[in-house]
XYZ file of C-alpha atoms in Angstrom:
479
model
C -4.855 -271.268 32.620
C -4.833 -269.360 29.333
C -2.332 -266.602 28.749
C -1.658 -264.321 25.826
C 1.789 -264.161 24.253
C 1.885 -260.530 25.409
C 2.086 -261.794 28.994
C 5.504 -263.209 28.144
C 6.767 -260.304 26.079
C 9.676 -258.878 28.107
C 9.715 -255.528 26.275
C 7.691 -252.336 26.686
C 9.559 -249.920 24.410
C 12.701 -249.340 22.371
C 15.121 -246.527 21.570
C 16.156 -245.127 18.202
C 19.443 -247.040 18.655
C 17.571 -250.381 18.530
C 17.885 -251.000 22.256
C 14.890 -252.800 23.720
C 13.577 -251.640 27.094
C 12.284 -254.297 29.479
C 9.391 -254.253 31.918
C 11.677 -254.781 34.911
C 14.271 -252.227 33.844
C 16.268 -254.518 31.539
C 18.100 -253.293 28.445
C 18.692 -255.607 25.501
C 20.570 -255.471 22.189
C 21.246 -258.258 19.712
C 23.499 -259.297 16.835
C 23.330 -261.859 14.106
C 26.696 -263.571 13.998
C 28.506 -265.885 11.607
C 31.929 -267.245 12.504
C 34.423 -269.338 10.542
C 33.158 -272.654 9.134
C 33.993 -275.755 11.110
C 37.379 -277.387 10.372
C 38.765 -274.303 8.585
C 40.773 -272.693 11.411
C 43.827 -273.637 13.446
C 44.498 -273.695 17.161
C 45.646 -270.056 17.198
C 42.258 -268.886 15.858
C 40.337 -270.513 18.704
C 42.763 -269.271 21.334
C 42.369 -265.738 19.968
C 38.575 -266.044 19.797
C 38.275 -267.296 23.377
C 40.669 -264.613 24.637
C 38.620 -261.909 22.867
C 35.364 -263.092 24.448
C 36.956 -263.308 27.886
C 38.216 -259.737 27.458
C 34.786 -258.573 26.302
C 32.956 -260.087 29.277
C 35.560 -258.750 31.691
C 34.912 -255.253 30.303
C 31.166 -255.482 30.978
C 29.853 -253.517 33.953
C 28.338 -255.612 36.767
C 24.943 -257.265 36.220
C 25.263 -257.849 32.488
C 24.346 -261.052 30.675
C 25.571 -262.500 27.383
C 23.383 -265.022 25.569
C 24.520 -266.924 22.461
C 21.740 -268.773 20.656
C 22.408 -271.199 17.785
C 19.538 -272.476 15.628
C 20.073 -275.731 13.716
C 17.398 -276.658 11.194
C 16.976 -278.439 7.868
C 16.646 -276.741 4.516
C 15.888 -278.305 1.150
C 18.427 -278.038 -1.670
C 17.325 -276.757 -5.053
C 19.883 -276.681 -7.905
C 19.035 -274.575 -11.009
C 19.558 -276.508 -14.261
C 21.345 -274.804 -17.177
C 23.542 -277.488 -18.771
C 24.594 -281.141 -18.515
C 26.750 -280.735 -15.401
C 24.126 -278.725 -13.487
C 21.490 -281.272 -14.540
C 23.561 -284.135 -13.114
C 24.253 -282.045 -10.013
C 20.523 -281.417 -9.577
C 19.856 -285.166 -9.786
C 22.344 -285.682 -6.978
C 21.277 -282.902 -4.595
C 17.858 -281.388 -5.388
C 15.169 -282.293 -2.881
C 17.637 -283.417 -0.215
C 17.600 -281.800 3.227
C 20.789 -280.527 4.845
C 21.499 -279.034 8.252
C 21.858 -275.254 8.397
C 22.866 -272.891 11.193
C 21.940 -269.379 12.310
C 23.580 -267.782 15.335
C 22.697 -264.755 17.445
C 24.219 -262.984 20.449
C 22.191 -260.890 22.892
C 23.548 -258.504 25.512
C 21.382 -257.724 28.508
C 21.746 -255.298 31.416
C 19.500 -255.990 34.413
C 18.747 -254.188 37.697
C 20.997 -255.489 40.510
C 18.029 -256.651 42.624
C 17.128 -259.202 39.932
C 20.574 -260.793 39.821
C 20.086 -263.493 42.474
C 16.339 -264.122 42.390
C 15.193 -267.711 42.818
C 12.318 -269.890 41.644
C 10.510 -269.179 44.903
C 10.652 -265.424 44.306
C 10.027 -265.112 40.607
C 8.309 -266.698 37.621
C 8.265 -265.771 33.928
C 4.509 -266.267 34.049
C 3.961 -263.714 36.799
C 2.837 -260.171 36.008
C 5.761 -257.922 35.265
C 5.881 -254.463 36.769
C 7.034 -251.468 34.744
C 10.308 -249.938 35.889
C 11.757 -246.555 35.115
C 15.134 -246.538 33.358
C 17.807 -243.923 34.065
C 19.433 -242.117 31.149
C 22.900 -242.903 32.506
C 22.154 -246.666 32.512
C 20.948 -246.486 28.897
C 24.037 -244.519 27.850
C 26.407 -246.974 29.583
C 24.647 -249.856 27.862
C 24.972 -248.175 24.432
C 28.701 -247.704 24.989
C 29.125 -251.319 26.119
C 27.278 -252.664 23.067
C 29.388 -250.507 20.739
C 32.627 -251.604 22.425
C 31.609 -255.269 22.212
C 30.882 -255.056 18.481
C 34.096 -253.103 17.828
C 36.187 -255.656 19.717
C 34.787 -258.548 17.676
C 35.227 -256.674 14.387
C 38.831 -255.777 15.187
C 39.722 -259.314 16.249
C 38.140 -260.998 13.240
C 38.959 -258.302 10.673
C 41.158 -260.630 8.618
C 38.499 -263.343 8.654
C 35.842 -260.830 7.600
C 37.912 -259.964 4.521
C 38.004 -263.671 3.699
C 34.235 -264.002 4.087
C 34.563 -266.028 7.305
C 33.096 -263.500 9.731
C 29.862 -261.542 9.701
C 28.131 -259.495 12.376
C 24.965 -257.445 12.015
C 23.183 -255.425 14.668
C 19.556 -256.497 15.026
C 16.962 -253.774 14.603
C 13.470 -253.754 16.097
C 11.970 -255.627 13.132
C 14.638 -258.310 13.477
C 13.431 -258.851 17.033
C 9.680 -258.482 16.692
C 8.637 -259.506 13.154
C 6.081 -262.318 13.112
C 5.926 -265.222 10.610
C 3.098 -263.591 8.645
C 5.449 -260.690 7.802
C 7.498 -263.017 5.585
C 10.666 -262.474 7.652
C 10.491 -264.024 11.109
C 12.019 -262.060 13.990
C 14.219 -263.823 16.533
C 11.499 -263.867 19.204
C 8.962 -265.622 16.976
C 11.745 -267.790 15.529
C 12.491 -269.085 19.016
C 8.944 -269.292 20.366
C 7.669 -271.283 17.375
C 10.817 -273.398 16.983
C 11.939 -271.902 13.691
C 8.564 -272.586 12.038
C 6.994 -270.075 9.675
C 3.543 -270.334 11.243
C 1.961 -269.875 14.644
C 1.109 -272.697 17.014
C -0.467 -272.913 20.464
C 1.982 -273.249 23.350
C 0.577 -275.673 25.927
C 1.899 -277.041 29.211
C 0.370 -280.149 30.787
C 0.105 -279.336 34.498
C 0.203 -283.022 35.450
C 3.052 -284.358 33.301
C 4.765 -280.958 32.756
C 4.902 -281.819 29.081
C 5.572 -278.767 26.906
C 4.056 -278.688 23.429
C 4.349 -275.994 20.736
C 1.947 -276.518 17.882
C 2.209 -280.242 17.090
C 5.757 -280.543 18.453
C 6.734 -281.991 21.824
C 9.693 -280.168 23.409
C 12.644 -281.555 25.388
C 15.413 -279.663 27.176
C 18.757 -280.951 28.449
C 20.768 -278.525 30.542
C 23.991 -278.018 32.489
C 22.963 -276.250 35.689
C 25.391 -277.298 38.437
C 29.063 -278.091 38.982
C 28.370 -281.793 39.560
C 27.520 -282.032 35.842
C 31.013 -280.902 34.797
C 34.210 -282.969 34.370
C 37.256 -282.299 36.525
C 39.021 -280.552 33.633
C 37.573 -278.681 30.654
C 39.375 -278.308 27.345
C 37.530 -275.683 25.258
C 39.345 -276.653 22.018
C 38.996 -280.153 20.579
C 39.877 -281.803 17.292
C 37.876 -284.192 15.159
C 39.546 -287.600 15.113
C 37.746 -288.832 11.986
C 39.324 -286.102 9.822
C 42.616 -285.692 11.695
C 45.979 -287.439 11.846
C 49.211 -286.944 13.771
C 50.415 -284.199 11.431
C 47.149 -282.411 10.666
C 44.450 -281.830 13.238
C 41.119 -280.235 12.424
C 40.231 -278.125 15.450
C 36.788 -277.179 16.704
C 35.251 -275.677 19.831
C 34.095 -278.009 22.593
C 30.374 -277.417 22.053
C 30.574 -278.023 18.286
C 29.761 -281.653 19.111
C 26.282 -280.507 20.094
C 25.941 -278.360 16.957
C 25.802 -279.660 13.404
C 27.025 -283.105 14.483
C 23.475 -283.723 15.727
C 21.447 -284.308 12.573
C 18.082 -283.068 13.806
C 16.587 -279.611 14.506
C 17.692 -278.111 17.808
C 18.683 -274.881 19.567
C 21.787 -274.302 21.703
C 21.664 -271.667 24.446
C 24.717 -270.469 26.383
C 24.086 -267.729 28.939
C 26.937 -266.093 30.870
C 25.824 -263.997 33.830
C 28.126 -261.382 35.314
C 27.488 -259.975 38.761
C 29.842 -258.041 41.029
C 33.028 -260.128 41.381
C 34.105 -258.528 44.687
C 30.702 -259.157 46.245
C 30.765 -262.732 44.919
C 34.156 -263.279 46.574
C 32.879 -262.014 49.920
C 29.800 -264.254 49.706
C 31.937 -267.306 48.947
C 34.416 -266.484 51.721
C 31.552 -266.151 54.207
C 30.049 -269.437 53.043
C 33.446 -271.157 53.290
C 33.923 -269.935 56.874
C 30.470 -271.168 57.886
C 31.078 -274.589 56.347
C 34.510 -274.820 57.989
C 32.994 -274.056 61.394
C 30.641 -276.984 60.973
C 33.344 -279.183 59.449
C 33.992 -281.011 62.715
C 30.443 -282.384 62.758
C 30.065 -283.070 59.034
C 32.617 -284.328 56.523
C 30.514 -282.950 53.641
C 30.638 -279.441 55.127
C 34.417 -279.643 55.512
C 34.924 -280.825 51.920
C 32.548 -278.172 50.544
C 34.449 -275.473 52.443
C 37.770 -276.741 51.058
C 36.352 -276.716 47.523
C 35.300 -273.074 47.866
C 38.732 -272.105 49.231
C 40.434 -273.893 46.326
C 38.130 -272.154 43.836
C 38.903 -268.703 45.287
C 42.630 -269.446 45.328
C 42.652 -270.542 41.677
C 40.576 -267.527 40.687
C 43.032 -265.162 42.364
C 45.977 -266.856 40.578
C 44.461 -267.277 37.109
C 42.342 -264.127 37.110
C 39.026 -263.685 35.383
C 35.720 -262.596 36.845
C 33.479 -264.849 38.897
C 30.392 -265.431 36.766
C 27.410 -267.750 36.559
C 26.830 -269.926 33.510
C 23.932 -271.874 32.053
C 23.899 -274.131 28.993
C 21.024 -276.025 27.411
C 19.953 -277.754 24.226
C 16.305 -277.651 23.114
C 14.907 -280.323 20.792
C 11.447 -280.986 19.416
C 9.559 -283.534 17.331
C 5.974 -284.445 16.516
C 6.589 -288.089 17.439
C 7.531 -288.949 21.037
C 9.560 -291.946 19.815
C 11.664 -289.690 17.590
C 12.194 -287.331 20.529
C 13.279 -290.265 22.695
C 15.884 -291.350 20.124
C 17.175 -287.765 19.979
C 17.361 -287.755 23.780
C 19.591 -290.848 23.726
C 21.891 -289.298 21.114
C 22.180 -286.042 23.077
C 23.011 -287.862 26.304
C 25.637 -289.983 24.523
C 27.187 -286.831 23.039
C 27.327 -285.174 26.462
C 28.875 -288.366 27.813
C 31.604 -288.240 25.151
C 32.430 -284.744 26.466
C 32.381 -286.064 30.075
C 29.317 -283.993 30.997
C 26.245 -285.234 32.845
C 23.217 -283.290 31.539
C 20.030 -282.700 33.474
C 16.851 -283.767 31.684
C 14.390 -280.984 32.490
C 10.868 -281.861 33.635
C 9.392 -279.596 36.336
C 11.157 -276.426 35.154
C 10.976 -277.127 31.422
C 8.515 -274.341 30.580
C 10.223 -271.843 32.906
C 13.582 -272.549 31.309
C 12.194 -272.444 27.762
C 10.696 -268.976 28.191
C 13.817 -267.795 30.028
C 15.755 -268.418 26.785
C 13.465 -266.091 24.842
C 15.665 -263.226 23.529
C 15.532 -260.409 26.092
C 14.027 -262.629 28.796
C 17.308 -263.956 30.210
C 16.583 -262.318 33.568
C 14.548 -265.488 34.219
C 17.655 -267.690 34.260
C 17.288 -267.979 38.016
C 20.019 -268.925 40.463
C 18.853 -272.565 40.637
C 19.457 -272.874 36.881
C 23.137 -271.928 36.756
C 26.516 -272.763 38.228
C 29.270 -270.506 39.501
C 32.596 -270.480 37.673
C 35.187 -268.137 36.147
C 35.009 -266.345 32.797
C 37.446 -268.675 30.926
C 35.383 -271.751 31.863
C 32.069 -270.060 31.019
C 33.335 -268.966 27.588
C 34.228 -272.615 26.874
C 30.490 -273.332 26.623
C 30.117 -271.051 23.588
C 29.890 -272.763 20.211
C 32.433 -270.949 18.025
C 31.971 -273.012 14.855
C 29.671 -272.290 11.944
C 28.854 -274.087 8.694
C 30.122 -273.496 5.191
C 28.237 -270.861 3.200
C 27.786 -271.126 -0.556
C 29.782 -268.808 -2.778
C 29.516 -267.441 -6.301
C 28.004 -269.864 -8.823
C 30.858 -269.117 -11.249
C 33.269 -271.257 -9.221
C 34.282 -274.875 -8.833
C 31.283 -276.861 -7.617
C 32.067 -279.390 -4.877
C 30.374 -280.963 -1.857
C 31.080 -280.415 1.836
C 31.771 -283.910 3.164
C 30.676 -282.959 6.698
C 27.137 -281.702 5.969
C 26.599 -282.895 2.391
C 25.963 -279.308 1.289
C 26.812 -278.460 -2.357
C 29.354 -275.636 -2.418
C 30.872 -273.292 -4.978
C 34.509 -272.576 -4.149
C 37.398 -270.670 -5.688
C 40.736 -272.480 -5.404
C 42.678 -270.021 -7.569
C 41.883 -266.288 -7.542
C 40.567 -266.019 -3.968
C 43.544 -267.678 -2.225
C 45.936 -265.711 -4.479
C 44.289 -262.402 -3.545
C 44.626 -263.229 0.170
C 48.259 -264.335 -0.169
C 47.537 -267.937 0.751
C 49.399 -268.970 -2.419
C 51.852 -267.149 -4.707
C 51.090 -268.922 -8.033
C 48.229 -270.697 -9.781
C 49.916 -274.031 -10.466
C 48.095 -277.244 -9.533
C 49.669 -280.649 -8.883
C 47.360 -283.694 -8.701
C 48.694 -286.789 -6.939
C 46.994 -290.132 -6.435
C 47.319 -293.876 -6.886
C 46.318 -295.629 -10.091
C 42.538 -295.536 -10.435
C 42.258 -293.041 -7.597
C 40.341 -290.488 -9.661
C 43.030 -288.086 -10.890
C 41.736 -287.915 -14.447
C 38.098 -287.763 -13.369
C 38.871 -284.862 -11.021
C 40.795 -282.930 -13.671
C 38.071 -283.592 -16.252
C 35.573 -282.035 -13.892
C 37.912 -279.169 -12.950
C 38.656 -278.368 -16.606
C 34.997 -278.512 -17.615
C 34.005 -276.243 -14.699
C 36.585 -273.647 -15.701
C 35.496 -273.837 -19.343
C 31.866 -273.211 -18.348
C 33.051 -270.117 -16.478
C 34.787 -268.654 -19.535
C 38.341 -269.967 -19.175
C 40.515 -270.798 -22.179
C 41.605 -274.447 -21.798
C 44.577 -276.166 -23.486
C 44.978 -279.892 -22.760
C 47.951 -282.057 -23.764
C 46.608 -285.593 -23.431
C 48.644 -288.747 -24.135
C 46.180 -291.344 -22.891
C 42.844 -290.095 -24.268
C 41.640 -289.442 -20.720
C 40.188 -286.077 -21.720
C 38.739 -287.012 -25.087
C 35.191 -286.909 -23.721
C 35.259 -283.158 -22.970
C 37.125 -282.002 -26.098
């Protein structure tokens, strides 16, 4: 069956405040987001970030959804050549591909009757009916979006001053631009897998194989509680770069971010209903299971699990929400896609998760992750939990961004990206240091002189006045 892309477009109109209006009465707003680079923040930063997001979701009215979408793709490095050092730097880096990241957050308000729809009741491919939106619902949504942005800006104000936080409200063009416009909107960016050209989207009705252009698509997801470990620690540290005294912290889902060296998309969707109604539903279900506990051990255990969940929720607080997480990968070669599948499953295993490899619902789930289309994350695709656990599935790490060219040129050892950093004026301005002295320590032959040669030459190129007192002729080559 052939369908136009318009059949999947969830929007029918928009407001002057850049709020998109959905066919079923949904409201959607989006942000481009950049958080602190990986391995640059301490434990307190992550605790504060998670607490802020928990507070934000708790402040949402019922039947709101938050969707964080992280794009990981490769970009080629090109180094402009102006002198000897930049020429040598270009030889080292130009033409190489490095992983890059772009992150977005979407807020969605949906009609209550769409909250618990199932696969049997609804499909993203079915014809969507137009629904009238009340002015009060639109106004409440505007206020919620504003409050959400303000909360993030206030929490990360210090990091914004340091260049480690950025948030920008998406306008209509940011959503709807097509590749031919020269600046791809987030909808086309997702649908065509971050490519700058169109491709047919095909689904094999026999094998359920999804193909976009020349790329085959795979999806691994976390959709039920059986996939989760007994305990979840949202903050981890990277053993390879850490020791007993210094630990480099990262969020739990960072392992599925830039650590995977192939193009992919992470989707985390947190679905808030009415917590009081959810409690009553679970209590009713627990009572029914308990009544049948005498005839079935499974019913008795399931009832006890629900009672324990409700008890912990009442003690620890937090709303009862639904959560869905998935990772989308693609490749032109099925063998490459299979190798990526093995690496993803091993990464999930290292986090003690058991992912579901999507087959029958692959296309349904893919289109449900289209920005603004999150209403199609149906109840079979998500698990019930509390806000603190759901927020743990958000990737809160970003990658290093390049700075001013008139700085010290180094390389990020994690991604291999060439960087321009300021280790003097910038940290002094932000009170990280109180003087500009440098002390270089290392064993014999460890590279002390080589490093200082490079540091001195870099400063000289940027207009600094250099005086060197050299007793061993180590700096003769640059004088």
